[in-house]
mmCIF file of C-alpha atoms and ligand atoms in Angstrom:
data_model
loop_
_atom_site.group_PDB
_atom_site.id
_atom_site.type_symbol
_atom_site.label_atom_id
_atom_site.label_comp_id
_atom_site.label_asym_id
_atom_site.label_seq_id
_atom_site.Cartn_x
_atom_site.Cartn_y
_atom_site.Cartn_z
ATOM 1 C CA MET A 1 -13.866 106.057 -44.254
ATOM 2 C CA ALA A 2 -13.225 108.690 -46.921
ATOM 3 C CA LYS A 3 -16.259 109.751 -48.944
ATOM 4 C CA MET A 4 -16.687 108.292 -52.445
ATOM 5 C CA TYR A 5 -18.626 109.793 -55.335
ATOM 6 C CA TYR A 6 -19.876 108.138 -58.518
ATOM 7 C CA ALA A 7 -21.509 109.251 -61.776
ATOM 8 C CA ALA A 8 -24.914 109.602 -60.089
ATOM 9 C CA ASP A 9 -23.418 112.207 -57.718
ATOM 10 C CA CYS A 10 -22.158 114.369 -60.584
ATOM 11 C CA ASP A 11 -24.193 116.786 -62.657
ATOM 12 C CA MET A 12 -22.389 117.535 -65.897
ATOM 13 C CA LYS A 13 -25.032 120.173 -66.705
ATOM 14 C CA LYS A 14 -23.059 122.354 -64.313
ATOM 15 C CA LEU A 15 -20.636 122.838 -67.231
ATOM 16 C CA ASP A 16 -23.314 123.819 -69.786
ATOM 17 C CA GLY A 17 -22.366 127.077 -71.467
ATOM 18 C CA LYS A 18 -18.994 127.092 -69.699
ATOM 19 C CA VAL A 19 -15.521 127.045 -71.165
ATOM 20 C CA VAL A 20 -12.935 124.688 -69.742
ATOM 21 C CA THR A 21 -9.401 125.894 -70.417
ATOM 22 C CA ILE A 22 -6.744 123.200 -70.336
ATOM 23 C CA ILE A 23 -3.259 124.656 -69.852
ATOM 24 C CA GLY A 24 -0.760 122.166 -71.315
ATOM 25 C CA TYR A 25 -1.260 119.344 -73.783
ATOM 26 C CA GLY A 26 1.045 116.640 -72.483
ATOM 27 C CA SER A 27 0.268 113.384 -70.688
ATOM 28 C CA GLN A 28 -2.686 114.653 -68.626
ATOM 29 C CA GLY A 29 -3.531 117.667 -70.803
ATOM 30 C CA HIS A 30 -4.351 115.787 -74.002
ATOM 31 C CA ALA A 31 -6.404 113.241 -72.053
ATOM 32 C CA HIS A 32 -8.482 115.801 -70.115
ATOM 33 C CA ALA A 33 -9.030 117.933 -73.210
ATOM 34 C CA LYS A 34 -10.125 115.024 -75.430
ATOM 35 C CA ASN A 35 -12.297 113.344 -72.799
ATOM 36 C CA LEU A 36 -14.083 116.609 -71.944
ATOM 37 C CA LYS A 37 -14.627 117.355 -75.613
ATOM 38 C CA ASP A 38 -16.062 113.876 -76.172
ATOM 39 C CA SER A 39 -18.357 114.550 -73.187
ATOM 40 C CA GLY A 40 -19.766 117.556 -75.052
ATOM 41 C CA ILE A 41 -17.911 120.223 -73.097
ATOM 42 C CA ASN A 42 -16.480 123.368 -74.649
ATOM 43 C CA VAL A 43 -12.689 123.104 -74.351
ATOM 44 C CA VAL A 44 -9.959 125.637 -75.118
ATOM 45 C CA VAL A 45 -6.267 124.672 -74.894
ATOM 46 C CA GLY A 46 -3.663 127.166 -73.629
ATOM 47 C CA LEU A 47 -0.045 126.718 -74.779
ATOM 48 C CA ARG A 48 3.144 128.492 -75.803
ATOM 49 C CA PRO A 49 2.844 129.303 -79.509
ATOM 50 C CA THR A 50 6.417 128.033 -79.950
ATOM 51 C CA GLY A 51 5.910 124.768 -78.083
ATOM 52 C CA LYS A 52 5.722 121.300 -79.651
ATOM 53 C CA SER A 53 2.205 120.610 -78.386
ATOM 54 C CA TRP A 54 0.659 123.591 -80.187
ATOM 55 C CA GLU A 55 0.401 121.776 -83.532
ATOM 56 C CA ALA A 56 -0.674 118.526 -81.871
ATOM 57 C CA ALA A 57 -3.612 120.188 -80.108
ATOM 58 C CA LYS A 58 -4.608 122.009 -83.295
ATOM 59 C CA ALA A 59 -4.442 118.779 -85.294
ATOM 60 C CA ASP A 60 -6.769 117.191 -82.719
ATOM 61 C CA GLY A 61 -9.315 119.910 -83.508
ATOM 62 C CA PHE A 62 -8.984 122.183 -80.496
ATOM 63 C CA GLU A 63 -9.092 125.936 -80.295
ATOM 64 C CA VAL A 64 -5.522 126.653 -79.158
ATOM 65 C CA LEU A 65 -4.520 130.020 -77.705
ATOM 66 C CA PRO A 66 -1.518 131.487 -75.899
ATOM 67 C CA VAL A 67 -1.807 130.765 -72.169
ATOM 68 C CA ALA A 68 -2.904 134.282 -71.127
ATOM 69 C CA GLU A 69 -5.683 134.458 -73.710
ATOM 70 C CA ALA A 70 -6.866 130.953 -72.940
ATOM 71 C CA ALA A 71 -6.971 131.760 -69.221
ATOM 72 C CA LYS A 72 -9.149 134.819 -69.927
ATOM 73 C CA LYS A 73 -11.727 132.628 -71.646
ATOM 74 C CA GLY A 74 -11.923 129.913 -69.026
ATOM 75 C CA ASP A 75 -14.680 129.380 -66.493
ATOM 76 C CA ILE A 76 -12.486 126.557 -65.286
ATOM 77 C CA VAL A 77 -8.733 126.809 -65.806
ATOM 78 C CA MET A 78 -7.001 123.459 -65.350
ATOM 79 C CA MET A 79 -3.220 123.561 -64.814
ATOM 80 C CA LEU A 80 -1.666 120.657 -66.701
ATOM 81 C CA ILE A 81 1.857 121.829 -67.349
ATOM 82 C CA PRO A 82 4.750 120.292 -65.387
ATOM 83 C CA ASP A 83 4.623 121.084 -61.667
ATOM 84 C CA GLU A 84 8.051 122.735 -61.617
ATOM 85 C CA LEU A 85 6.964 125.284 -64.272
ATOM 86 C CA GLN A 86 3.506 126.114 -62.956
ATOM 87 C CA ALA A 87 4.381 128.867 -60.483
ATOM 88 C CA GLU A 88 6.106 131.055 -63.047
ATOM 89 C CA VAL A 89 3.523 130.563 -65.791
ATOM 90 C CA TYR A 90 0.741 131.123 -63.276
ATOM 91 C CA ALA A 91 2.164 134.401 -61.959
ATOM 92 C CA LYS A 92 2.878 135.846 -65.390
ATOM 93 C CA GLU A 93 0.063 134.606 -67.569
ATOM 94 C CA ILE A 94 -2.777 133.158 -65.543
ATOM 95 C CA GLU A 95 -3.346 135.014 -62.280
ATOM 96 C CA PRO A 96 -3.865 138.425 -63.964
ATOM 97 C CA ASN A 97 -6.409 136.877 -66.343
ATOM 98 C CA LEU A 98 -8.630 134.754 -64.106
ATOM 99 C CA LYS A 99 -12.301 135.733 -64.222
ATOM 100 C CA PRO A 100 -13.951 136.430 -60.860
ATOM 101 C CA GLY A 101 -16.128 133.457 -59.911
ATOM 102 C CA SER A 102 -14.156 131.081 -62.117
ATOM 103 C CA ALA A 103 -12.290 128.009 -60.917
ATOM 104 C CA LEU A 104 -8.592 127.225 -60.863
ATOM 105 C CA ALA A 105 -8.011 123.480 -61.010
ATOM 106 C CA PHE A 106 -5.080 121.129 -60.514
ATOM 107 C CA ALA A 107 -4.369 117.447 -61.117
ATOM 108 C CA HIS A 108 -1.744 117.413 -58.371
ATOM 109 C CA GLY A 109 -1.646 119.548 -55.230
ATOM 110 C CA PHE A 110 2.118 120.271 -55.258
ATOM 111 C CA ASN A 111 2.105 124.015 -55.984
ATOM 112 C CA VAL A 112 -0.776 124.820 -53.665
ATOM 113 C CA ARG A 113 0.436 122.534 -50.849
ATOM 114 C CA TYR A 114 3.926 124.076 -50.861
ATOM 115 C CA SER A 115 2.585 127.627 -51.499
ATOM 116 C CA TYR A 116 4.369 128.140 -54.820
ATOM 117 C CA ILE A 117 0.903 129.179 -56.029
ATOM 118 C CA LYS A 118 -1.249 131.118 -53.577
ATOM 119 C CA PRO A 119 -4.989 130.847 -54.308
ATOM 120 C CA PRO A 120 -6.329 134.175 -55.628
ATOM 121 C CA ALA A 121 -9.336 135.839 -54.015
ATOM 122 C CA GLY A 122 -12.823 135.197 -55.406
ATOM 123 C CA VAL A 123 -11.870 132.081 -57.357
ATOM 124 C CA ASP A 124 -12.644 128.429 -56.535
ATOM 125 C CA VAL A 125 -9.602 126.211 -56.216
ATOM 126 C CA PHE A 126 -10.071 122.475 -56.607
ATOM 127 C CA LEU A 127 -8.191 119.291 -57.332
ATOM 128 C CA ALA A 128 -9.440 116.785 -59.915
ATOM 129 C CA ALA A 129 -6.739 114.152 -60.048
ATOM 130 C CA PRO A 130 -6.986 110.877 -61.912
ATOM 131 C CA LYS A 131 -4.877 108.283 -60.076
ATOM 132 C CA GLY A 132 -3.200 107.090 -63.234
ATOM 133 C CA PRO A 133 -0.987 108.156 -66.135
ATOM 134 C CA GLY A 134 -2.563 110.552 -68.647
ATOM 135 C CA HIS A 135 -2.401 108.045 -71.472
ATOM 136 C CA THR A 136 -4.416 105.608 -69.402
ATOM 137 C CA VAL A 137 -6.934 108.363 -68.589
ATOM 138 C CA ARG A 138 -7.531 108.588 -72.329
ATOM 139 C CA SER A 139 -7.417 104.871 -73.225
ATOM 140 C CA GLN A 140 -9.802 103.918 -70.401
ATOM 141 C CA PHE A 141 -12.248 106.634 -71.413
ATOM 142 C CA VAL A 142 -12.251 105.464 -75.025
ATOM 143 C CA GLU A 143 -13.008 101.922 -73.833
ATOM 144 C CA GLY A 144 -15.969 103.221 -71.830
ATOM 145 C CA PHE A 145 -14.223 103.111 -68.450
ATOM 146 C CA GLY A 146 -12.493 105.693 -66.278
ATOM 147 C CA VAL A 147 -9.537 106.006 -63.919
ATOM 148 C CA PRO A 148 -10.321 106.259 -60.178
ATOM 149 C CA SER A 149 -9.810 109.880 -59.214
ATOM 150 C CA LEU A 150 -9.390 112.206 -56.277
ATOM 151 C CA ILE A 151 -11.333 115.362 -55.507
ATOM 152 C CA ALA A 152 -10.426 118.143 -53.070
ATOM 153 C CA VAL A 153 -11.573 121.692 -52.569
ATOM 154 C CA GLU A 154 -9.042 124.207 -51.258
ATOM 155 C CA VAL A 155 -11.152 127.358 -51.763
ATOM 156 C CA ASN A 156 -14.915 127.414 -52.147
ATOM 157 C CA ALA A 157 -15.444 131.009 -53.274
ATOM 158 C CA THR A 158 -18.656 130.402 -55.225
ATOM 159 C CA GLY A 159 -20.189 127.942 -52.774
ATOM 160 C CA GLU A 160 -20.304 125.414 -55.616
ATOM 161 C CA ALA A 161 -16.677 124.411 -56.016
ATOM 162 C CA LYS A 162 -17.287 120.750 -55.215
ATOM 163 C CA GLU A 163 -20.191 120.469 -57.674
ATOM 164 C CA THR A 164 -17.993 122.008 -60.383
ATOM 165 C CA ALA A 165 -15.158 119.615 -59.574
ATOM 166 C CA LEU A 166 -17.523 116.611 -59.661
ATOM 167 C CA ALA A 167 -18.901 117.728 -63.035
ATOM 168 C CA TYR A 168 -15.345 118.064 -64.336
ATOM 169 C CA LEU A 169 -14.439 114.571 -63.115
ATOM 170 C CA ALA A 170 -17.551 113.163 -64.751
ATOM 171 C CA GLY A 171 -16.431 114.832 -67.988
ATOM 172 C CA ILE A 172 -13.006 113.180 -67.971
ATOM 173 C CA GLY A 173 -14.458 109.782 -67.062
ATOM 174 C CA GLY A 174 -13.225 109.562 -63.462
ATOM 175 C CA ALA A 175 -16.768 109.283 -62.103
ATOM 176 C CA ARG A 176 -17.260 106.027 -64.014
ATOM 177 C CA ALA A 177 -14.653 104.421 -61.758
ATOM 178 C CA GLY A 178 -15.192 106.352 -58.533
ATOM 179 C CA ILE A 179 -14.029 109.574 -56.922
ATOM 180 C CA LEU A 180 -12.400 109.671 -53.517
ATOM 181 C CA GLU A 181 -12.542 112.824 -51.408
ATOM 182 C CA THR A 182 -9.236 114.111 -50.049
ATOM 183 C CA THR A 183 -7.356 117.363 -49.350
ATOM 184 C CA PHE A 184 -4.547 119.103 -51.240
ATOM 185 C CA LYS A 185 -2.215 118.224 -48.368
ATOM 186 C CA GLU A 186 -3.128 114.545 -48.272
ATOM 187 C CA GLU A 187 -3.090 114.124 -52.059
ATOM 188 C CA THR A 188 0.273 115.835 -52.461
ATOM 189 C CA GLU A 189 2.024 114.043 -49.641
ATOM 190 C CA THR A 190 0.644 110.559 -50.378
ATOM 191 C CA ASP A 191 1.203 110.984 -54.123
ATOM 192 C CA LEU A 192 4.855 111.988 -53.686
ATOM 193 C CA PHE A 193 5.392 109.268 -51.100
ATOM 194 C CA GLY A 194 3.823 106.562 -53.268
ATOM 195 C CA GLU A 195 5.750 107.399 -56.419
ATOM 196 C CA GLN A 196 9.064 107.756 -54.596
ATOM 197 C CA THR A 197 8.967 104.735 -52.327
ATOM 198 C CA VAL A 198 6.809 102.148 -54.071
ATOM 199 C CA LEU A 199 5.503 102.859 -57.568
ATOM 200 C CA CYS A 200 8.470 104.416 -59.344
ATOM 201 C CA GLY A 201 11.440 104.708 -57.002
ATOM 202 C CA GLY A 202 10.973 101.440 -55.160
ATOM 203 C CA VAL A 203 9.815 99.268 -58.010
ATOM 204 C CA VAL A 204 12.364 100.410 -60.594
ATOM 205 C CA ASP A 205 15.252 99.803 -58.225
ATOM 206 C CA LEU A 206 13.812 96.411 -57.267
ATOM 207 C CA MET A 207 13.499 95.337 -60.929
ATOM 208 C CA ARG A 208 16.941 96.682 -61.669
ATOM 209 C CA ALA A 209 18.514 94.870 -58.719
ATOM 210 C CA GLY A 210 16.863 91.599 -59.778
ATOM 211 C CA PHE A 211 18.002 92.035 -63.378
ATOM 212 C CA GLU A 212 21.573 92.863 -62.332
ATOM 213 C CA VAL A 213 21.887 89.963 -59.869
ATOM 214 C CA LEU A 214 20.741 87.421 -62.474
ATOM 215 C CA THR A 215 22.838 88.755 -65.344
ATOM 216 C CA GLU A 216 25.926 89.202 -63.138
ATOM 217 C CA ALA A 217 25.488 85.532 -62.171
ATOM 218 C CA GLY A 218 25.702 84.613 -65.857
ATOM 219 C CA TYR A 219 22.028 84.145 -66.781
ATOM 220 C CA SER A 220 20.883 85.590 -70.093
ATOM 221 C CA LYS A 221 19.673 89.172 -70.255
ATOM 222 C CA GLU A 222 16.478 88.044 -71.937
ATOM 223 C CA ALA A 223 15.614 85.508 -69.236
ATOM 224 C CA ALA A 224 16.426 88.078 -66.540
ATOM 225 C CA TYR A 225 14.270 90.703 -68.233
ATOM 226 C CA PHE A 226 11.241 88.447 -68.581
ATOM 227 C CA GLU A 227 11.527 87.284 -65.007
ATOM 228 C CA CYS A 228 12.249 90.517 -63.159
ATOM 229 C CA VAL A 229 10.647 93.182 -65.364
ATOM 230 C CA HIS A 230 8.107 91.864 -67.831
ATOM 231 C CA GLU A 231 6.308 89.541 -65.432
ATOM 232 C CA LEU A 232 5.789 92.279 -62.876
ATOM 233 C CA LYS A 233 2.803 93.609 -64.781
ATOM 234 C CA LEU A 234 1.184 90.197 -65.016
ATOM 235 C CA ILE A 235 1.521 89.752 -61.254
ATOM 236 C CA ILE A 236 0.291 93.265 -60.526
ATOM 237 C CA ASP A 237 -2.691 92.833 -62.857
ATOM 238 C CA LEU A 238 -3.773 89.975 -60.592
ATOM 239 C CA VAL A 239 -3.252 92.087 -57.449
ATOM 240 C CA ASN A 240 -5.130 94.947 -59.097
ATOM 241 C CA LYS A 241 -8.124 92.737 -59.803
ATOM 242 C CA PHE A 242 -8.125 90.183 -56.978
ATOM 243 C CA GLY A 243 -5.842 91.492 -54.226
ATOM 244 C CA VAL A 244 -2.631 89.868 -52.971
ATOM 245 C CA SER A 245 -4.546 86.756 -51.826
ATOM 246 C CA GLY A 246 -6.024 86.410 -55.306
ATOM 247 C CA MET A 247 -2.560 86.709 -56.840
ATOM 248 C CA ASP A 248 -1.300 84.076 -54.386
ATOM 249 C CA PHE A 249 -4.169 81.813 -55.426
ATOM 250 C CA SER A 250 -3.075 82.039 -59.041
ATOM 251 C CA ILE A 251 0.664 81.497 -58.569
ATOM 252 C CA SER A 252 2.081 78.102 -57.577
ATOM 253 C CA ASP A 253 2.449 77.147 -53.929
ATOM 254 C CA THR A 254 6.194 77.047 -54.584
ATOM 255 C CA ALA A 255 6.125 80.706 -55.597
ATOM 256 C CA GLU A 256 3.933 81.556 -52.628
ATOM 257 C CA TYR A 257 6.288 79.784 -50.167
ATOM 258 C CA GLY A 258 9.204 81.690 -51.742
ATOM 259 C CA GLN A 259 7.295 84.916 -51.250
ATOM 260 C CA TYR A 260 6.962 84.226 -47.520
ATOM 261 C CA VAL A 261 10.557 83.172 -46.855
ATOM 262 C CA SER A 262 12.513 85.381 -49.276
ATOM 263 C CA GLY A 263 10.402 88.559 -49.334
ATOM 264 C CA PRO A 264 11.550 89.572 -45.844
ATOM 265 C CA ARG A 265 15.204 88.808 -46.726
ATOM 266 C CA VAL A 266 15.075 91.226 -49.673
ATOM 267 C CA VAL A 267 12.785 93.826 -48.131
ATOM 268 C CA PRO A 268 13.418 93.704 -44.366
ATOM 269 C CA LEU A 269 10.321 95.530 -43.180
ATOM 270 C CA ASP A 270 11.830 97.332 -40.184
ATOM 271 C CA THR A 271 14.709 98.834 -42.166
ATOM 272 C CA VAL A 272 12.648 99.583 -45.245
ATOM 273 C CA LYS A 273 9.921 101.276 -43.214
ATOM 274 C CA GLU A 274 12.501 103.347 -41.387
ATOM 275 C CA ASN A 275 13.900 104.467 -44.756
ATOM 276 C CA MET A 276 10.401 105.242 -46.006
ATOM 277 C CA ARG A 277 9.716 107.345 -42.905
ATOM 278 C CA GLY A 278 12.770 109.415 -43.803
ATOM 279 C CA VAL A 279 11.388 110.003 -47.288
ATOM 280 C CA LEU A 280 7.990 110.898 -45.811
ATOM 281 C CA ALA A 281 9.559 113.394 -43.399
ATOM 282 C CA ASP A 282 11.299 115.164 -46.308
ATOM 283 C CA ILE A 283 7.984 115.342 -48.155
ATOM 284 C CA GLN A 284 6.079 116.636 -45.125
ATOM 285 C CA ASP A 285 8.538 119.389 -44.205
ATOM 286 C CA GLY A 286 8.961 120.589 -47.805
ATOM 287 C CA THR A 287 12.600 119.460 -48.194
ATOM 288 C CA PHE A 288 11.831 117.289 -51.220
ATOM 289 C CA ALA A 289 9.805 120.067 -52.913
ATOM 290 C CA LYS A 290 12.553 122.611 -52.289
ATOM 291 C CA ASN A 291 15.254 120.258 -53.600
ATOM 292 C CA TRP A 292 13.253 119.496 -56.752
ATOM 293 C CA VAL A 293 12.543 123.144 -57.503
ATOM 294 C CA GLU A 294 16.252 123.966 -56.977
ATOM 295 C CA GLU A 295 17.354 121.003 -59.127
ATOM 296 C CA HIS A 296 15.088 122.235 -61.911
ATOM 297 C CA LYS A 297 16.282 125.838 -61.612
ATOM 298 C CA SER A 298 19.939 124.823 -61.733
ATOM 299 C CA GLY A 299 19.497 122.975 -65.028
ATOM 300 C CA ARG A 300 18.650 119.496 -63.657
ATOM 301 C CA PRO A 301 22.177 117.996 -63.354
ATOM 302 C CA LEU A 302 21.187 114.958 -61.268
ATOM 303 C CA PHE A 303 17.924 114.397 -63.154
ATOM 304 C CA THR A 304 19.661 114.375 -66.552
ATOM 305 C CA LYS A 305 22.484 112.101 -65.414
ATOM 306 C CA LYS A 306 20.117 109.545 -63.871
ATOM 307 C CA ARG A 307 17.744 109.574 -66.841
ATOM 308 C CA GLU A 308 20.624 108.871 -69.222
ATOM 309 C CA GLU A 309 21.969 106.132 -66.957
ATOM 310 C CA ILE A 310 18.620 104.306 -67.049
ATOM 311 C CA ARG A 311 18.253 104.764 -70.813
ATOM 312 C CA GLN A 312 21.616 103.081 -71.371
ATOM 313 C CA HIS A 313 21.088 100.335 -68.791
ATOM 314 C CA ALA A 314 21.191 96.757 -70.105
ATOM 315 C CA MET A 315 17.710 96.158 -68.636
ATOM 316 C CA GLU A 316 16.247 98.930 -70.798
ATOM 317 C CA LEU A 317 18.140 97.940 -73.939
ATOM 318 C CA THR A 318 17.070 94.311 -73.499
ATOM 319 C CA GLY A 319 13.439 95.335 -73.031
ATOM 320 C CA LYS A 320 13.494 97.485 -76.151
ATOM 321 C CA ASP A 321 14.974 94.660 -78.151
ATOM 322 C CA LEU A 322 12.402 92.143 -76.885
ATOM 323 C CA ARG A 323 9.448 94.464 -77.472
ATOM 324 C CA GLU A 324 10.500 94.867 -81.088
ATOM 325 C CA LYS A 325 10.643 91.102 -81.565
ATOM 326 C CA MET A 326 7.454 90.062 -79.809
ATOM 327 C CA ASN A 327 3.830 91.036 -79.725
ATOM 328 C CA TRP A 328 2.932 91.539 -76.094
ATOM 329 C CA GLY A 329 -0.451 93.205 -76.408
ATOM 330 C CA VAL A 330 0.424 95.831 -73.798
ATOM 331 C CA ASN A 331 -3.145 97.189 -73.552
ATOM 332 C CA ASN A 332 -3.921 99.780 -76.153
ATOM 333 C CA ILE A 333 -1.924 102.563 -74.566
ATOM 334 C CA ASP A 334 -0.633 105.089 -77.037
ATOM 335 C CA LEU A 335 2.305 107.212 -75.832
ATOM 336 C CA VAL A 336 1.405 110.314 -77.853
HETATM 337 P P1 LIG B 401 3.601 116.944 -69.266
HETATM 338 O O1 LIG B 401 5.049 117.137 -69.007
HETATM 339 O O2 LIG B 401 3.193 115.723 -69.985
HETATM 340 O O3 LIG B 401 2.972 118.179 -70.047
HETATM 341 C C1 LIG B 401 3.689 119.162 -70.582
HETATM 342 C C2 LIG B 401 2.771 120.105 -71.350
HETATM 343 O O4 LIG B 401 2.943 121.414 -70.824
HETATM 344 C C3 LIG B 401 3.144 120.138 -72.809
HETATM 345 O O5 LIG B 401 1.984 120.303 -73.591
HETATM 346 C C4 LIG B 401 3.992 121.406 -72.892
HETATM 347 O O6 LIG B 401 3.954 121.991 -74.168
HETATM 348 C C5 LIG B 401 3.282 122.277 -71.889
HETATM 349 N N1 LIG B 401 4.131 123.353 -71.367
HETATM 350 C C6 LIG B 401 5.366 123.228 -70.838
HETATM 351 N N2 LIG B 401 5.824 124.419 -70.466
HETATM 352 C C7 LIG B 401 4.868 125.316 -70.764
HETATM 353 C C8 LIG B 401 4.758 126.721 -70.628
HETATM 354 N N3 LIG B 401 5.759 127.438 -70.095
HETATM 355 N N4 LIG B 401 3.610 127.305 -71.035
HETATM 356 C C9 LIG B 401 2.620 126.592 -71.555
HETATM 357 N N5 LIG B 401 2.654 125.256 -71.718
HETATM 358 C C10 LIG B 401 3.774 124.636 -71.333
HETATM 359 O O7 LIG B 401 2.846 117.110 -67.861
HETATM 360 P P2 LIG B 401 1.971 116.014 -67.105
HETATM 361 O O8 LIG B 401 2.849 114.858 -66.722
HETATM 362 O O9 LIG B 401 0.717 115.773 -67.860
HETATM 363 O O10 LIG B 401 1.646 116.781 -65.746
HETATM 364 C C11 LIG B 401 0.680 117.818 -65.694
HETATM 365 C C12 LIG B 401 0.091 117.852 -64.297
HETATM 366 O O11 LIG B 401 -0.622 116.641 -64.065
HETATM 367 C C13 LIG B 401 1.111 117.962 -63.181
HETATM 368 O O12 LIG B 401 0.543 118.729 -62.145
HETATM 369 C C14 LIG B 401 1.276 116.526 -62.722
HETATM 370 O O13 LIG B 401 1.696 116.384 -61.389
HETATM 371 C C15 LIG B 401 -0.157 116.046 -62.875
HETATM 372 N N6 LIG B 401 -0.292 114.595 -62.999
HETATM 373 C C16 LIG B 401 0.361 113.950 -64.001
HETATM 374 C C17 LIG B 401 0.186 112.602 -64.161
HETATM 375 C C18 LIG B 401 0.770 111.918 -65.370
HETATM 376 O O14 LIG B 401 0.233 110.900 -65.751
HETATM 377 N N7 LIG B 401 1.809 112.405 -66.015
HETATM 378 C C19 LIG B 401 -0.631 111.869 -63.268
HETATM 379 C C20 LIG B 401 -1.305 112.564 -62.255
HETATM 380 C C21 LIG B 401 -1.127 113.941 -62.126
HETATM 381 MG MG1 LIG B 402 1.247 110.034 -58.651
#
């Protein structure tokens, strides 16, 4: 059983008198920066002076500096810019400016796992990764909760890397929920696998297929949207809180019988698992990482085409229309 840590295992005093530099002010960046600041920690934000986030971070009351200067100040430097940009920014602006005995931190192990960033000598390297979107990391913190998080130490130069990482996770609220110990390799590979096969890749295509089958059969777009997209969250909320058995307890026996007989027709386990193993193999041998880095470098042709296709899809347009007409109380998530 993997080791778990909670608030009582974390000593935030470890960050007294230290500066935490947050590089990037997007989904994760704004959440880490604000949560740490609210926890009484001294935060500096590192950005491109020409970027859109610069003004946003300033308006939120942070000291904002160009990346190189911010990195110089940091006792902990947390990399929260997009994974595909980190290697270049790191080589040019961060590596030459890291203080000896400081810590380089990540919220995803991608660049370290695939060696796009090689840990520098004399610096701790750790992972402090909330297992949730950045906007939820912030909204949960504000409500007094936290998002379950992962911790991993790649390099323990100071002998205290784990204590520093635990203090950091306490500062962003992760310790309130629980912190699971892992490695950069395990976090990277399971994270990529989960988002590709189940959470994003799998689920979006499943919703889309359901929506298309119903609308192509002549049912209304609105009915199809509610059934195959909107209700997913309500079902998953039950799974999240009570497990699949708890969800099955709440739904009707008719729905539960349908789950048992039709689930395997739609998702034939043997075939689907074989397909998933193919995805996992590409993640493990670095093929996916290489393809993504190349896609990004060549101007993202596939990425842009697919993103536009989804934006124009009837499922998305129907959802937008319905959200404008109805009050759904979708938590208090703010997509800033
Ligand atoms: P994002 O795309 O939301 O953040 C982009 C930020 O980086 C912006 O503030 C932008 O101005 C800044 N930026 C972009 N290029 C820059 C440059 N060249 N120099 C300086 N700043 C630059 O990123 P994100 O989704 O928050 O992801 C950050 C990290 O967190 C990644 O490692 C990602 O894997 C990890 N992560 C993200 C999530 C999530 O919820 N999005 C969840 C878990 C882990
Ligand atoms: Mg993920």
